[in-house]
Amino acid sequence: MKIGCPTEIKPQEFRVGLTPNAAQEAIAHGHEVIVQAGAGVDAGFEDADYTAAGARIIDTAEEIFATADMIVKVKEPQAGERKMLREGQLLFTYLHLAPDPDQTHDLLVSGCTAIAYETVTDRNGGLPLLAPMSEVAGRLAPQVGAWTLQKANGGRGVLMGGVPGVGPAKVMVIGGGVVGTHAARIAAGMGADVTVLDRSLPRMRYLDDIYGGTFKTAYASAGNTVELAREADMIIGAVLIPGAAAPKLISRAQLSELKPGAALVDVAIDQGGCFETSKATTHQDPVYEVDGIMHYCVANMPGAVARTSTIALGNATMPFMLALADKGWKQACADDPHLKAGLNVHAGKLTYAAVGEALGLDSITADQAIAS
């Protein structure tokens, strides 16, 4: 199979879909790898690194899209990239289709087969290709939230760990999954007073057993959420429903009950965000204010630490990428139900029910797509 890796063109996206190590592995399996010139530079990988791994450097994205059997990326294809996709081509990347009707329409029209990193599963019910970026985003969230809290950036002017005689910032994390756990650990490590909200009692027992002395837990009822939000200096939204739009947990009306200058960090913005007032921002212009509340809603947070993120993502995606290349997508998905869960689009049909429900579109099952 000919595997192509174009340069990411989403604003301030510095990651790259293939590391030189992944390219070398694919070539060792008998595949051809083509990489756009400069694709890995912002993640610390030079063209010479890919050449040494056996890949071929191509000048333009157009040539990569025109000739590759499988396109491997990081972020969802942008409008110009979507026009270059073709029938029968395989796209392997993050998609986040539920809040993105334009992208969904374009992928359906293209006739391509699209497998989304964020809906591939594992035997434990986890999301192994989302997990490494969730870990990165979770660890970044208190860091960027602390920056947002600085008065010069519009925040309350509160120091995360306080100082002797002055209490620490109060941080509320909504969601006790991968993002929330990592966010809580880092926020607590910065000295903040941290509470994690979740609806799963087994998950809260786990967090209390492991981190009981580090941060607190609370049940994510509507009443608890509002009560704790009123006291919070920072609220980190870390709720995920795989493949579906994120639920709105803080309404615009509730902003008036928050502390002026409080920071909302919405890590769920890729799935539409979990605050009603959330809208996607970029690393170049990450923060905006609504009713006196500061919002940090960067849609590709891990891109800020591109090298760490690229290597972590590459470690996770490589086995699946090799299976797709070695077997073809139909056989690879038939053999692995966890990879099959990543199938979102095939030949003009949606193949992921949660996306169809979010966008009001019909869908077929992945098994029907494989059998077609």
Protein backbone atom coordinates (compact mmCIF):
# COMPACT_ATOMS: atom_id res chain seq x y z
CA MET A 1 0.00 0.00 0.00
CA LYS A 2 1.12 3.56 -0.66
CA ILE A 3 0.82 5.55 2.58
CA GLY A 4 0.80 9.34 2.37
CA CYS A 5 1.39 11.89 5.12
CA PRO A 6 0.65 15.53 4.24
CA THR A 7 1.64 18.59 6.27
CA GLU A 8 -1.07 19.63 8.74
CA ILE A 9 -2.69 22.90 7.67
CA LYS A 10 -5.07 23.59 10.57
CA PRO A 11 -3.96 26.86 12.25
CA GLN A 12 -1.15 26.32 14.76
CA GLU A 13 -1.22 22.55 14.30
CA PHE A 14 2.41 21.52 14.70
CA ARG A 15 2.03 17.75 14.95
CA VAL A 16 2.57 15.29 12.09
CA GLY A 17 0.66 12.10 11.31
CA LEU A 18 3.66 9.80 10.82
CA THR A 19 6.91 9.72 12.75
CA PRO A 20 10.07 8.49 11.01
CA ASN A 21 9.87 5.37 13.19
CA ALA A 22 6.32 4.66 11.96
CA ALA A 23 7.44 5.21 8.38
CA GLN A 24 10.32 2.78 8.86
CA GLU A 25 7.97 0.14 10.29
CA ALA A 26 5.56 0.50 7.37
CA ILE A 27 8.40 0.22 4.85
CA ALA A 28 9.69 -2.88 6.64
CA HIS A 29 6.22 -4.38 6.06
CA GLY A 30 6.65 -3.84 2.33
CA HIS A 31 4.69 -0.60 1.93
CA GLU A 32 5.68 2.67 0.28
CA VAL A 33 5.61 5.87 2.37
CA ILE A 34 5.44 9.38 0.92
CA VAL A 35 5.72 12.42 3.18
CA GLN A 36 5.17 16.06 2.25
CA ALA A 37 8.31 18.20 2.48
CA GLY A 38 8.54 19.87 5.87
CA ALA A 39 5.61 17.93 7.37
CA GLY A 40 7.51 16.96 10.51
CA VAL A 41 9.68 20.05 11.04
CA ASP A 42 7.50 21.65 13.72
CA ALA A 43 7.51 18.38 15.67
CA GLY A 44 11.30 18.16 15.45
CA PHE A 45 11.57 15.72 12.53
CA GLU A 46 13.55 16.81 9.47
CA ASP A 47 12.97 15.55 5.94
CA ALA A 48 16.32 13.77 6.22
CA ASP A 49 14.95 11.71 9.12
CA TYR A 50 12.17 10.39 6.88
CA THR A 51 14.56 9.79 3.98
CA ALA A 52 16.84 7.82 6.30
CA ALA A 53 13.81 5.71 7.29
CA GLY A 54 13.19 4.93 3.62
CA ALA A 55 10.33 7.32 2.91
CA ARG A 56 10.10 9.49 -0.18
CA ILE A 57 9.70 13.27 0.20
CA ILE A 58 7.00 14.87 -1.97
CA ASP A 59 6.70 18.63 -2.48
CA THR A 60 2.94 19.08 -2.50
CA ALA A 61 -0.13 17.82 -0.66
CA GLU A 62 -1.90 17.55 -4.02
CA GLU A 63 0.49 14.83 -5.17
CA ILE A 64 0.15 12.94 -1.91
CA PHE A 65 -3.65 12.98 -2.02
CA ALA A 66 -3.61 12.08 -5.72
CA THR A 67 -1.38 9.03 -5.36
CA ALA A 68 -1.66 7.61 -1.81
CA ASP A 69 -3.95 4.68 -1.04
CA MET A 70 -4.12 5.69 2.63
CA ILE A 71 -3.80 9.21 4.05
CA VAL A 72 -2.50 9.37 7.63
CA LYS A 73 -3.01 12.69 9.43
CA VAL A 74 -3.52 14.16 12.87
CA LYS A 75 -6.41 16.61 12.60
CA GLU A 76 -9.59 16.39 10.58
CA PRO A 77 -9.10 17.25 6.90
CA GLN A 78 -9.68 20.92 6.21
CA ALA A 79 -12.00 22.08 3.41
CA GLY A 80 -9.24 22.21 0.79
CA GLU A 81 -7.98 18.76 1.76
CA ARG A 82 -11.46 17.27 1.64
CA LYS A 83 -11.77 18.31 -2.00
CA MET A 84 -8.71 16.17 -2.78
CA LEU A 85 -10.07 12.98 -1.21
CA ARG A 86 -11.37 10.43 -3.69
CA GLU A 87 -13.56 7.36 -3.88
CA GLY A 88 -11.88 4.27 -2.48
CA GLN A 89 -9.20 6.21 -0.63
CA LEU A 90 -8.63 5.43 3.06
CA LEU A 91 -8.35 8.29 5.56
CA PHE A 92 -6.96 7.55 9.03
CA THR A 93 -7.01 10.53 11.41
CA TYR A 94 -9.01 12.33 14.09
CA LEU A 95 -12.39 13.36 12.66
CA HIS A 96 -14.74 14.56 15.45
CA LEU A 97 -17.70 14.56 13.06
CA ALA A 98 -20.60 14.99 15.50
CA PRO A 99 -20.32 18.81 15.76
CA ASP A 100 -19.08 19.26 12.17
CA PRO A 101 -21.80 18.89 9.51
CA ASP A 102 -19.68 20.51 6.78
CA GLN A 103 -16.84 18.02 7.16
CA THR A 104 -19.29 15.12 7.37
CA HIS A 105 -21.00 16.21 4.15
CA ASP A 106 -17.70 16.56 2.31
CA LEU A 107 -16.43 13.15 3.44
CA LEU A 108 -19.69 11.53 2.33
CA VAL A 109 -19.51 13.25 -1.06
CA SER A 110 -15.87 12.22 -1.56
CA GLY A 111 -16.68 8.51 -1.43
CA CYS A 112 -13.65 7.83 0.77
CA THR A 113 -13.44 5.43 3.71
CA ALA A 114 -12.67 7.30 6.93
CA ILE A 115 -11.54 5.71 10.19
CA ALA A 116 -11.51 8.05 13.19
CA TYR A 117 -8.84 7.75 15.85
CA GLU A 118 -11.26 8.94 18.52
CA THR A 119 -13.74 6.06 18.17
CA VAL A 120 -11.29 3.13 17.95
CA THR A 121 -11.79 1.09 21.14
CA ASP A 122 -9.90 -1.47 23.22
CA ARG A 123 -10.86 -4.59 25.16
CA ASN A 124 -11.30 -2.56 28.36
CA GLY A 125 -13.79 -0.17 26.78
CA GLY A 126 -11.18 2.57 26.47
CA LEU A 127 -10.22 4.74 23.50
CA PRO A 128 -6.55 3.91 22.89
CA LEU A 129 -5.93 6.44 20.09
CA LEU A 130 -7.64 9.25 21.96
CA ALA A 131 -6.03 8.39 25.31
CA PRO A 132 -2.49 9.72 24.63
CA MET A 133 -3.82 13.07 23.43
CA SER A 134 -6.31 13.11 26.31
CA GLU A 135 -3.39 12.64 28.66
CA VAL A 136 -1.54 15.52 27.05
CA ALA A 137 -4.61 17.80 26.97
CA GLY A 138 -5.46 16.92 30.56
CA ARG A 139 -1.98 17.79 31.75
CA LEU A 140 -2.00 21.01 29.73
CA ALA A 141 -5.42 22.16 30.96
CA PRO A 142 -4.35 23.43 34.42
CA GLN A 143 -1.24 24.98 32.86
CA VAL A 144 -3.22 27.02 30.31
CA GLY A 145 -5.94 27.65 32.87
CA ALA A 146 -3.39 29.12 35.27
CA TRP A 147 -2.21 31.42 32.47
CA THR A 148 -5.82 32.41 31.75
CA LEU A 149 -6.36 33.23 35.43
CA GLN A 150 -3.60 35.83 35.33
CA LYS A 151 -5.03 39.35 35.55
CA ALA A 152 -3.16 40.52 32.45
CA ASN A 153 -5.03 37.86 30.49
CA GLY A 154 -8.43 38.88 31.85
CA GLY A 155 -8.59 36.40 34.71
CA ARG A 156 -9.18 36.74 38.44
CA GLY A 157 -5.52 37.21 39.26
CA VAL A 158 -5.38 34.08 41.41
CA LEU A 159 -2.25 31.96 41.88
CA MET A 160 -2.88 28.23 41.65
CA GLY A 161 -0.98 27.28 44.79
CA GLY A 162 -1.54 30.46 46.76
CA VAL A 163 1.17 31.55 49.20
CA PRO A 164 1.49 31.32 52.99
CA GLY A 165 -1.50 33.15 54.42
CA VAL A 166 -3.41 33.15 51.09
CA GLY A 167 -5.45 30.15 49.99
CA PRO A 168 -4.94 28.29 46.70
CA ALA A 169 -7.15 28.48 43.64
CA LYS A 170 -10.23 26.29 43.67
CA VAL A 171 -10.34 24.06 40.60
CA MET A 172 -13.38 22.05 39.54
CA VAL A 173 -12.87 19.27 36.98
CA ILE A 174 -16.03 17.94 35.33
CA GLY A 175 -15.39 14.36 34.26
CA GLY A 176 -13.17 11.78 35.92
CA GLY A 177 -11.90 9.98 32.81
CA VAL A 178 -8.46 10.20 31.25
CA VAL A 179 -8.54 13.98 30.69
CA GLY A 180 -10.07 14.76 34.06
CA THR A 181 -7.74 12.51 36.03
CA HIS A 182 -4.61 13.96 34.45
CA ALA A 183 -5.95 17.50 34.83
CA ALA A 184 -6.72 16.94 38.49
CA ARG A 185 -3.29 15.44 39.18
CA ILE A 186 -1.47 18.38 37.61
CA ALA A 187 -3.73 21.02 39.20
CA ALA A 188 -3.25 19.41 42.60
CA GLY A 189 0.48 19.23 41.94
CA MET A 190 0.42 22.99 41.35
CA GLY A 191 -1.04 23.36 44.83
CA ALA A 192 -4.68 24.02 43.90
CA ASP A 193 -7.71 22.84 45.84
CA VAL A 194 -9.19 20.36 43.34
CA THR A 195 -12.56 18.58 43.12
CA VAL A 196 -13.41 16.09 40.36
CA LEU A 197 -17.06 15.54 39.44
CA ASP A 198 -18.28 12.33 37.84
CA ARG A 199 -21.48 10.27 37.61
CA SER A 200 -19.84 6.86 37.90
CA LEU A 201 -19.62 5.69 41.50
CA PRO A 202 -17.07 2.95 40.65
CA ARG A 203 -14.89 5.56 38.94
CA MET A 204 -15.11 7.89 41.94
CA ARG A 205 -14.23 5.01 44.28
CA TYR A 206 -11.21 4.28 42.10
CA LEU A 207 -10.11 7.93 42.10
CA ASP A 208 -10.61 8.17 45.85
CA ASP A 209 -8.61 4.98 46.47
CA ILE A 210 -5.72 6.10 44.28
CA TYR A 211 -5.73 9.88 44.73
CA GLY A 212 -7.74 10.40 47.92
CA GLY A 213 -5.07 12.53 49.50
CA THR A 214 -4.46 14.53 46.32
CA PHE A 215 -7.89 15.73 45.26
CA LYS A 216 -11.55 15.31 46.21
CA THR A 217 -14.45 13.76 44.31
CA ALA A 218 -18.12 14.72 44.10
CA TYR A 219 -21.15 13.34 42.30
CA ALA A 220 -21.94 15.29 39.14
CA SER A 221 -25.57 16.11 39.87
CA ALA A 222 -26.94 19.39 38.52
CA GLY A 223 -27.09 20.80 42.04
CA ASN A 224 -23.53 19.83 42.94
CA THR A 225 -22.24 21.17 39.63
CA VAL A 226 -23.81 24.59 40.17
CA GLU A 227 -22.79 24.78 43.83
CA LEU A 228 -19.15 23.93 43.19
CA ALA A 229 -19.02 26.11 40.07
CA ARG A 230 -19.96 29.16 42.14
CA GLU A 231 -16.87 28.64 44.30
CA ALA A 232 -14.44 27.74 41.52
CA ASP A 233 -11.68 29.93 40.16
CA MET A 234 -11.17 27.47 37.29
CA ILE A 235 -13.52 24.93 35.71
CA ILE A 236 -12.08 22.28 33.41
CA GLY A 237 -14.58 20.57 31.11
CA ALA A 238 -13.43 17.00 30.52
CA VAL A 239 -16.60 15.11 29.58
CA LEU A 240 -16.61 12.75 26.60
CA ILE A 241 -19.33 10.66 24.99
CA PRO A 242 -17.41 8.65 22.35
CA GLY A 243 -18.13 9.95 18.87
CA ALA A 244 -21.09 12.07 20.01
CA ALA A 245 -21.52 15.76 20.77
CA ALA A 246 -20.45 16.75 24.27
CA PRO A 247 -23.25 17.59 26.73
CA LYS A 248 -23.63 21.24 27.78
CA LEU A 249 -22.94 21.32 31.51
CA ILE A 250 -22.64 25.06 32.21
CA SER A 251 -25.30 27.27 30.59
CA ARG A 252 -24.88 30.90 29.63
CA ALA A 253 -27.39 31.86 32.33
CA GLN A 254 -25.16 30.21 34.94
CA LEU A 255 -22.16 32.36 34.01
CA SER A 256 -23.64 35.16 36.12
CA GLU A 257 -23.31 32.91 39.17
CA LEU A 258 -19.58 32.30 38.64
CA LYS A 259 -16.78 34.39 40.13
CA PRO A 260 -15.88 37.32 37.83
CA GLY A 261 -12.73 36.44 35.88
CA ALA A 262 -13.08 32.70 36.47
CA ALA A 263 -11.43 30.53 33.80
CA LEU A 264 -13.32 27.90 31.82
CA VAL A 265 -11.02 25.43 30.02
CA ASP A 266 -13.05 23.32 27.59
CA VAL A 267 -11.06 20.24 26.64
CA ALA A 268 -14.19 18.79 24.98
CA ILE A 269 -14.30 21.54 22.35
CA ASP A 270 -13.40 19.06 19.56
CA GLN A 271 -16.78 17.43 20.24
CA GLY A 272 -18.63 20.73 20.41
CA GLY A 273 -17.66 21.73 23.94
CA CYS A 274 -19.34 21.15 27.30
CA PHE A 275 -20.08 24.81 28.12
CA GLU A 276 -22.94 26.49 26.26
CA THR A 277 -20.77 29.53 25.52
CA SER A 278 -17.82 27.55 24.15
CA LYS A 279 -16.52 28.17 20.63
CA ALA A 280 -13.31 26.81 19.15
CA THR A 281 -10.22 29.03 19.37
CA THR A 282 -6.60 28.69 18.25
CA HIS A 283 -3.22 28.82 19.97
CA GLN A 284 -2.71 32.21 18.34
CA ASP A 285 -5.86 33.68 19.92
CA PRO A 286 -6.84 31.17 22.63
CA VAL A 287 -8.99 33.12 25.10
CA TYR A 288 -12.18 35.14 24.90
CA GLU A 289 -14.58 36.62 27.44
CA VAL A 290 -18.32 36.11 27.85
CA ASP A 291 -20.19 37.88 30.66
CA GLY A 292 -16.96 38.45 32.56
CA ILE A 293 -15.90 34.77 32.38
CA MET A 294 -12.73 33.81 30.49
CA HIS A 295 -12.96 30.89 28.06
CA TYR A 296 -9.98 28.84 26.82
CA CYS A 297 -11.28 26.60 24.01
CA VAL A 298 -8.33 25.67 21.78
CA ALA A 299 -9.43 22.77 19.58
CA ASN A 300 -5.99 21.20 19.22
CA MET A 301 -4.42 21.71 22.64
CA PRO A 302 -1.82 18.91 22.27
CA GLY A 303 -0.41 20.72 19.21
CA ALA A 304 1.23 23.16 21.62
CA VAL A 305 3.64 20.41 22.68
CA ALA A 306 3.98 18.96 19.21
CA ARG A 307 6.97 16.69 19.68
CA THR A 308 5.67 14.96 22.81
CA SER A 309 2.21 14.66 21.25
CA THR A 310 3.42 13.36 17.89
CA ILE A 311 5.55 10.62 19.43
CA ALA A 312 2.79 9.61 21.87
CA LEU A 313 0.18 9.51 19.11
CA GLY A 314 2.50 7.65 16.75
CA ASN A 315 3.16 4.95 19.35
CA ALA A 316 -0.59 4.39 19.68
CA THR A 317 -1.63 4.55 16.01
CA MET A 318 1.22 2.52 14.51
CA PRO A 319 -0.19 -1.00 15.12
CA PHE A 320 -3.57 -0.03 13.63
CA MET A 321 -1.97 1.76 10.69
CA LEU A 322 0.11 -1.33 9.93
CA ALA A 323 -2.93 -3.60 10.15
CA LEU A 324 -4.84 -1.38 7.70
CA ALA A 325 -1.90 -1.36 5.30
CA ASP A 326 -1.10 -5.07 5.60
CA LYS A 327 -4.67 -6.39 5.28
CA GLY A 328 -6.69 -3.59 3.68
CA TRP A 329 -9.36 -1.84 5.70
CA LYS A 330 -12.11 -4.42 5.23
CA GLN A 331 -10.10 -7.40 6.44
CA ALA A 332 -8.40 -5.39 9.19
CA CYS A 333 -11.77 -4.22 10.54
CA ALA A 334 -13.33 -7.68 10.17
CA ASP A 335 -10.45 -9.16 12.18
CA ASP A 336 -10.44 -6.48 14.89
CA PRO A 337 -13.75 -5.26 16.34
CA HIS A 338 -11.91 -2.44 18.11
CA LEU A 339 -10.56 -1.05 14.85
CA LYS A 340 -13.98 -1.60 13.27
CA ALA A 341 -15.42 0.77 15.90
CA GLY A 342 -13.31 3.51 14.30
CA LEU A 343 -15.12 3.27 10.96
CA ASN A 344 -17.16 6.48 10.58
CA VAL A 345 -17.66 6.88 6.81
CA HIS A 346 -17.60 4.53 3.82
CA ALA A 347 -18.56 5.14 0.19
CA GLY A 348 -21.01 7.95 0.88
CA LYS A 349 -22.58 6.36 3.97
CA LEU A 350 -22.22 7.20 7.65
CA THR A 351 -21.17 4.13 9.61
CA TYR A 352 -21.22 5.53 13.15
CA ALA A 353 -24.66 5.83 14.75
CA ALA A 354 -23.78 8.54 17.29
CA VAL A 355 -22.67 10.88 14.50
CA GLY A 356 -25.89 10.25 12.61
CA GLU A 357 -27.94 10.97 15.72
CA ALA A 358 -26.05 14.20 16.39
CA LEU A 359 -26.45 15.46 12.82
CA GLY A 360 -29.87 14.02 11.98
CA LEU A 361 -28.45 11.75 9.26
CA ASP A 362 -29.10 8.10 8.45
CA SER A 363 -26.33 5.61 9.09
CA ILE A 364 -25.51 1.99 8.38
CA THR A 365 -23.53 -0.39 10.56
CA ALA A 366 -19.83 -1.00 10.11
CA ASP A 367 -20.65 -4.65 9.35
CA GLN A 368 -22.92 -3.56 6.50
CA ALA A 369 -20.09 -1.40 5.12
CA ILE A 370 -17.63 -4.30 5.31
CA ALA A 371 -20.08 -6.59 3.53
CA SER A 372 -20.79 -4.08 0.76
